[in-house]
Tab-separated table of C-alpha atoms in Angstrom:
chain	number	residue	atom	x	y	z
A	1177	MET	CA	-20.945	8.010	7.484
A	1178	PRO	CA	-17.910	9.713	8.494
A	1179	THR	CA	-14.663	8.751	5.277
A	1180	GLN	CA	-12.418	10.161	2.873
A	1181	LEU	CA	-10.806	8.407	0.552
A	1182	PHE	CA	-8.061	10.118	-0.922
A	1183	LEU	CA	-8.761	8.048	-4.837
A	1184	GLY	CA	-6.408	9.614	-7.440
A	1185	ASN	CA	-6.643	13.199	-7.376
A	1186	ALA	CA	-9.699	13.632	-5.985
A	1187	ILE	CA	-10.816	13.897	-2.591
A	1188	ILE	CA	-14.412	11.741	-1.642
A	1189	GLN	CA	-15.796	13.256	1.567
A	1190	ASP	CA	-18.164	11.493	2.939
A	1191	GLY	CA	-19.270	10.391	-0.587
A	1192	ILE	CA	-18.516	6.097	-0.181
A	1193	GLU	CA	-21.512	4.296	-0.016
A	1194	SER	CA	-20.410	1.216	1.346
A	1195	PHE	CA	-16.750	-1.006	2.073
A	1196	ASP	CA	-14.950	-3.238	2.639
A	1197	CYS	CA	-11.715	-4.073	4.210
A	1198	TRP	CA	-9.635	-6.200	5.226
A	1199	ARG	CA	-5.882	-5.943	6.770
A	1200	SER	CA	-4.048	-8.999	8.490
A	1201	ARG	CA	-0.464	-10.438	9.147
A	1202	LYS	CA	-1.743	-14.188	7.809
A	1203	GLU	CA	-2.827	-12.551	4.304
A	1204	PRO	CA	0.237	-11.244	1.513
A	1205	ILE	CA	-1.624	-8.310	0.704
A	1206	ASP	CA	-4.235	-6.149	2.118
A	1207	VAL	CA	-7.794	-5.104	0.491
A	1208	LEU	CA	-10.259	-2.868	-0.159
A	1209	ASN	CA	-13.332	-2.860	-1.716
A	1210	PHE	CA	-15.292	0.099	-1.904
A	1211	THR	CA	-18.911	1.672	-3.567
A	1212	LEU	CA	-19.641	5.168	-4.487
A	1213	ARG	CA	-22.584	6.972	-3.538
A	1214	PRO	CA	-24.984	7.525	-6.978
A	1215	GLN	CA	-23.891	11.685	-6.120
A	1216	VAL	CA	-20.490	11.003	-6.721
A	1217	SER	CA	-18.936	11.648	-10.252
A	1218	ILE	CA	-16.341	10.190	-10.777
A	1219	ARG	CA	-13.724	7.946	-13.170
A	1220	VAL	CA	-12.373	5.649	-11.303
A	1221	GLU	CA	-8.399	4.195	-13.351
A	1222	ASN	CA	-6.385	1.479	-12.727
A	1223	LYS	CA	-3.421	2.233	-9.785
A	1224	ALA	CA	-5.010	5.249	-9.239
A	1225	PRO	CA	-3.432	5.891	-5.274
A	1226	VAL	CA	-6.161	4.820	-2.788
A	1227	THR	CA	-5.966	6.173	1.166
A	1228	PHE	CA	-8.532	5.169	3.004
A	1229	LEU	CA	-9.358	7.448	6.190
A	1230	LEU	CA	-12.690	6.255	8.508
A	1231	GLY	CA	-14.040	7.942	11.673
A	1232	LEU	CA	-17.291	8.029	14.244
A	1233	PRO	CA	-19.089	10.634	13.717
A	1234	GLY	CA	-17.684	13.860	15.675
A	1235	GLY	CA	-14.501	11.751	16.141
A	1236	THR	CA	-10.722	12.470	14.378
A	1237	LEU	CA	-10.795	9.992	11.621
A	1238	LYS	CA	-8.120	7.737	10.863
A	1239	PRO	CA	-5.682	6.167	7.553
A	1240	VAL	CA	-7.355	2.677	7.760
A	1241	PHE	CA	-6.043	1.475	3.744
A	1242	ALA	CA	-2.964	2.520	1.496
A	1243	GLY	CA	-2.619	1.325	-1.945
A	1244	ALA	CA	-4.566	1.345	-4.529
A	1245	ILE	CA	-6.869	0.066	-7.604
A	1246	ASP	CA	-6.710	-3.338	-9.531
A	1247	ARG	CA	-10.524	-2.748	-9.747
A	1248	THR	CA	-12.510	0.222	-12.348
A	1249	VAL	CA	-16.223	-0.882	-12.119
A	1250	SER	CA	-18.273	-1.027	-8.890
A	1251	PRO	CA	-17.570	-2.370	-7.119
A	1252	TYR	CA	-14.549	-1.247	-7.087
A	1253	ARG	CA	-11.379	-2.879	-4.961
A	1254	ALA	CA	-7.828	-1.536	-4.451
A	1255	ARG	CA	-5.133	-3.644	-2.635
A	1256	ASP	CA	-1.977	-2.195	-0.821
A	1257	LYS	CA	1.545	-2.129	-1.764
A	1258	MET	CA	2.363	-6.259	-1.472
A	1259	ALA	CA	0.341	-7.290	-4.469
A	1260	ASP	CA	2.834	-5.722	-6.342
A	1261	MET	CA	5.326	-7.534	-5.160
A	1262	MET	CA	4.141	-11.046	-5.940
A	1263	GLN	CA	6.259	-12.335	-8.762
A	1264	PRO	CA	9.436	-14.972	-8.172
A	1265	VAL	CA	12.422	-14.305	-5.916
A	1266	LYS	CA	15.133	-15.888	-7.402
A	1267	GLN	CA	18.738	-15.202	-5.846
A	1268	ALA	CA	22.351	-16.277	-4.546
A	1269	PHE	CA	23.427	-14.396	-1.597
A	1270	THR	CA	26.379	-15.187	-0.250
A	1271	ASP	CA	27.898	-13.770	3.660
A	1272	ILE	CA	24.014	-11.623	3.939
A	1273	LEU	CA	22.873	-10.618	6.695
A	1274	PRO	CA	18.522	-10.608	6.645
A	1275	GLN	CA	17.459	-7.654	7.030
A	1276	GLU	CA	20.073	-7.028	3.847
A	1277	VAL	CA	18.433	-9.875	1.657
A	1278	LEU	CA	14.896	-7.668	1.856
A	1279	SER	CA	16.269	-4.134	1.429
A	1280	TYR	CA	17.365	-5.765	-1.555
A	1281	VAL	CA	14.571	-6.560	-3.359
A	1282	LEU	CA	13.056	-3.880	-1.787
A	1283	LYS	CA	15.669	-1.846	-3.237
A	1284	MET	CA	14.652	-3.452	-6.614
A	1285	LYS	CA	11.249	-2.836	-6.185
A	1286	GLY	CA	12.241	0.573	-5.358
A	1287	ILE	CA	10.382	0.945	-1.825
A	1288	GLU	CA	12.226	3.029	0.288
A	1289	LYS	CA	10.260	3.182	3.433
A	1290	ALA	CA	10.993	-0.093	5.658
A	1291	GLU	CA	11.543	-0.506	9.598
A	1292	LEU	CA	13.887	-3.911	9.475
A	1293	SER	CA	14.649	-5.254	13.531
A	1294	PRO	CA	17.617	-3.883	14.669
A	1295	LYS	CA	18.459	-6.886	16.180
A	1296	GLN	CA	21.845	-8.520	15.476
A	1297	PHE	CA	21.899	-11.363	13.513
A	1298	PRO	CA	24.668	-14.426	12.185
A	1299	ARG	CA	25.825	-13.664	8.148
A	1300	LYS	CA	25.085	-16.818	5.892
A	1301	ASN	CA	25.061	-17.855	3.095
A	1302	PHE	CA	21.344	-17.815	1.690
A	1303	VAL	CA	20.290	-19.360	-0.810
A	1304	ALA	CA	16.537	-17.197	-1.778
A	1305	ASP	CA	14.154	-18.696	-3.544
A	1306	ALA	CA	10.417	-17.952	-3.364
A	1307	PRO	CA	6.968	-18.082	-5.419
A	1308	THR	CA	6.258	-13.648	-3.762
A	1309	PHE	CA	8.309	-11.275	-1.715
A	1310	TYR	CA	5.797	-12.578	0.934
A	1311	ASP	CA	7.163	-16.094	0.609
A	1312	LEU	CA	10.284	-14.824	0.975
A	1313	ILE	CA	10.277	-12.969	4.077
A	1314	LEU	CA	8.627	-16.941	5.382
A	1315	GLN	CA	12.153	-18.280	3.671
A	1316	VAL	CA	13.870	-15.627	5.299
A	1317	ASN	CA	12.574	-16.066	8.594
A	1318	ARG	CA	13.228	-19.990	8.550
A	1319	ALA	CA	16.954	-19.298	7.134
A	1320	TRP	CA	17.476	-16.972	10.913
A	1321	GLY	CA	14.467	-18.831	13.237
A	1322	VAL	CA	12.988	-15.511	13.354
A	1323	ASN	CA	8.795	-15.271	12.938
A	1324	TYR	CA	8.596	-11.965	11.861
A	1325	ASP	CA	5.343	-10.021	10.153
A	1326	GLY	CA	6.236	-8.964	7.402
A	1327	TYR	CA	3.645	-6.269	6.406
A	1328	PHE	CA	3.437	-2.348	4.230
A	1329	ASP	CA	1.405	-0.718	6.473
A	1330	VAL	CA	-0.792	2.334	6.218
A	1331	GLU	CA	1.803	5.145	5.635
A	1332	GLN	CA	3.184	2.590	3.190
A	1333	THR	CA	5.672	1.150	5.039
A	1334	PHE	CA	7.323	-1.725	5.328
A	1335	HIS	CA	7.832	-3.552	8.413
A	1336	TRP	CA	9.967	-6.845	9.542
A	1337	HIS	CA	10.381	-6.863	13.399
A	1338	GLU	CA	10.194	-8.122	16.948
A	1339	ARG	CA	6.827	-7.128	18.071
A	1340	LYS	CA	7.447	-3.774	19.589
A	1341	GLU	CA	6.343	-2.484	22.719
A	1342	GLN	CA	3.051	-1.051	23.602
A	1343	SER	CA	2.764	2.223	26.600
A	1344	LYS	CA	-1.055	1.658	26.729
A	1345	LEU	CA	-3.239	-1.381	25.808
A	1346	PRO	CA	-6.485	-1.320	24.395
A	1347	ILE	CA	-9.528	-2.360	26.733
A	1348	PHE	CA	-12.607	-4.921	24.953
A	1349	ALA	CA	-15.190	-5.564	28.465
A	1350	TYR	CA	-17.736	-8.260	27.762
A	1351	GLY	CA	-21.074	-5.678	28.261
A	1352	GLU	CA	-19.646	-2.467	26.533
A	1353	ASN	CA	-18.187	-2.770	23.271
A	1354	ILE	CA	-17.947	-6.367	22.709
A	1355	ILE	CA	-21.077	-7.312	20.504
A	1356	ASN	CA	-20.184	-11.111	19.510
A	1357	LEU	CA	-17.221	-12.341	20.910
A	1358	GLU	CA	-16.678	-16.322	19.741
A	1359	PHE	CA	-13.944	-18.525	20.546
A	1360	ASP	CA	-12.631	-21.646	21.100
A	1361	GLY	CA	-9.089	-21.454	23.669
A	1362	THR	CA	-6.569	-20.448	21.129
A	1363	ALA	CA	-8.435	-18.126	18.619
A	1364	GLY	CA	-11.507	-15.995	18.799
A	1365	THR	CA	-13.094	-13.714	16.130
A	1366	LEU	CA	-14.203	-10.473	18.560
A	1367	LEU	CA	-16.971	-8.256	16.796
A	1368	THR	CA	-17.022	-4.895	17.887
A	1369	VAL	CA	-18.083	-0.438	16.144
A	1370	LEU	CA	-15.995	0.851	14.631
A	1371	VAL	CA	-12.502	1.002	15.941
A	1372	PRO	CA	-10.229	2.695	13.115
A	1373	GLU	CA	-7.359	2.797	15.587
A	1374	ILE	CA	-7.054	-1.025	15.690
A	1375	GLU	CA	-4.623	-2.425	14.022
A	1376	HIS	CA	-3.122	-6.930	13.208
A	1377	SER	CA	0.077	-7.290	15.285
A	1378	GLN	CA	-0.889	-5.400	17.836
A	1379	LEU	CA	-2.119	-6.590	21.889
A	1380	ILE	CA	-5.293	-5.877	22.938
A	1381	GLY	CA	-6.987	-6.832	26.374
A	1382	ILE	CA	-10.140	-8.721	25.917
A	1383	GLU	CA	-12.581	-9.121	29.627
A	1384	HIS	CA	-15.190	-11.546	28.783
A	1385	PRO	CA	-16.413	-14.597	31.295
A	1386	ASP	CA	-16.005	-16.829	27.565
A	1387	VAL	CA	-12.267	-16.304	27.952
A	1388	GLU	CA	-9.480	-17.004	30.227
A	1389	VAL	CA	-6.691	-14.906	28.701
A	1390	GLN	CA	-5.731	-11.318	29.643
A	1391	GLU	CA	-4.289	-10.438	26.032
A	1392	VAL	CA	-3.730	-11.840	22.939
A	1393	LEU	CA	-2.559	-10.704	19.575
A	1394	VAL	CA	-4.342	-9.678	16.625
A	1395	ASP	CA	-3.832	-11.114	13.672
A	1396	THR	CA	-6.619	-9.678	11.386
A	1397	ILE	CA	-8.627	-6.316	11.267
A	1398	HIS	CA	-11.873	-5.979	8.442
A	1399	HIS	CA	-13.649	-3.186	8.847
A	1400	TYR	CA	-16.709	-3.229	7.199
A	1401	THR	CA	-20.861	-1.620	6.642
A	1402	ASN	CA	-22.769	-3.913	7.909
A	1403	ASP	CA	-26.725	-4.750	5.375
A	1404	THR	CA	-27.324	-1.696	7.627
A	1405	GLY	CA	-25.268	0.999	6.896
A	1406	GLY	CA	-23.638	0.598	10.736
A	1407	LEU	CA	-20.122	0.695	10.999
A	1408	ARG	CA	-18.245	-2.373	12.472
A	1409	THR	CA	-15.321	-3.406	13.353
A	1410	GLU	CA	-14.502	-7.876	12.650
A	1411	ILE	CA	-11.157	-8.395	14.846
A	1412	PHE	CA	-9.487	-12.302	14.660
A	1413	PHE	CA	-7.494	-12.649	18.111
A	1414	SER	CA	-4.910	-15.841	19.152
A	1415	VAL	CA	-3.156	-16.831	21.980
A	1416	PRO	CA	0.582	-15.629	21.498
């Protein structure tokens, strides 16, 4: 299984026995659960930084998760930076832009890498009253009439902006790279072999007799090892 795990100061090459990685635009925190091979002897410490890369045999390893350990017994668990943003946010702002609200909170948390919408919004008086930073994002969206996803990517950069234009649309086709597909007309789930380069919040194409739409929005990505050790990617999608 081609994997690379950066764990604290250690680099573990192909030492993962099993993993379960969830990244979503609809859930506040991305999670990686993993077990190590018996021959890997290492102390897993709380809050140790983690970067996890995956690939197919003969292919290039791609980063699929970045975060920090928060469970130090096997199966180990790591969560992304959003896990550090779960404290209440209560602050009154006068004559402010949504980008300035988010930047203020990010700066308070020591987060410098952010990609915020370049759109020009009207200035408003705004009272932040949210149980977590994730809830603050939803509150900001409502106040300025947008529906942007707020999340950290695998480079640990925070994003809040319009969906970007894609130069290429990944295609999943019946009889080629779709193992299983379920679709109810508005949302569905697609199972395929490992596809580490797919991200949530992007569009993909589906060519399948049970799906009339040609483009769907990726809501959640689930990379995992199945019962036989095979590498799989499960894609949860919706009609945009």
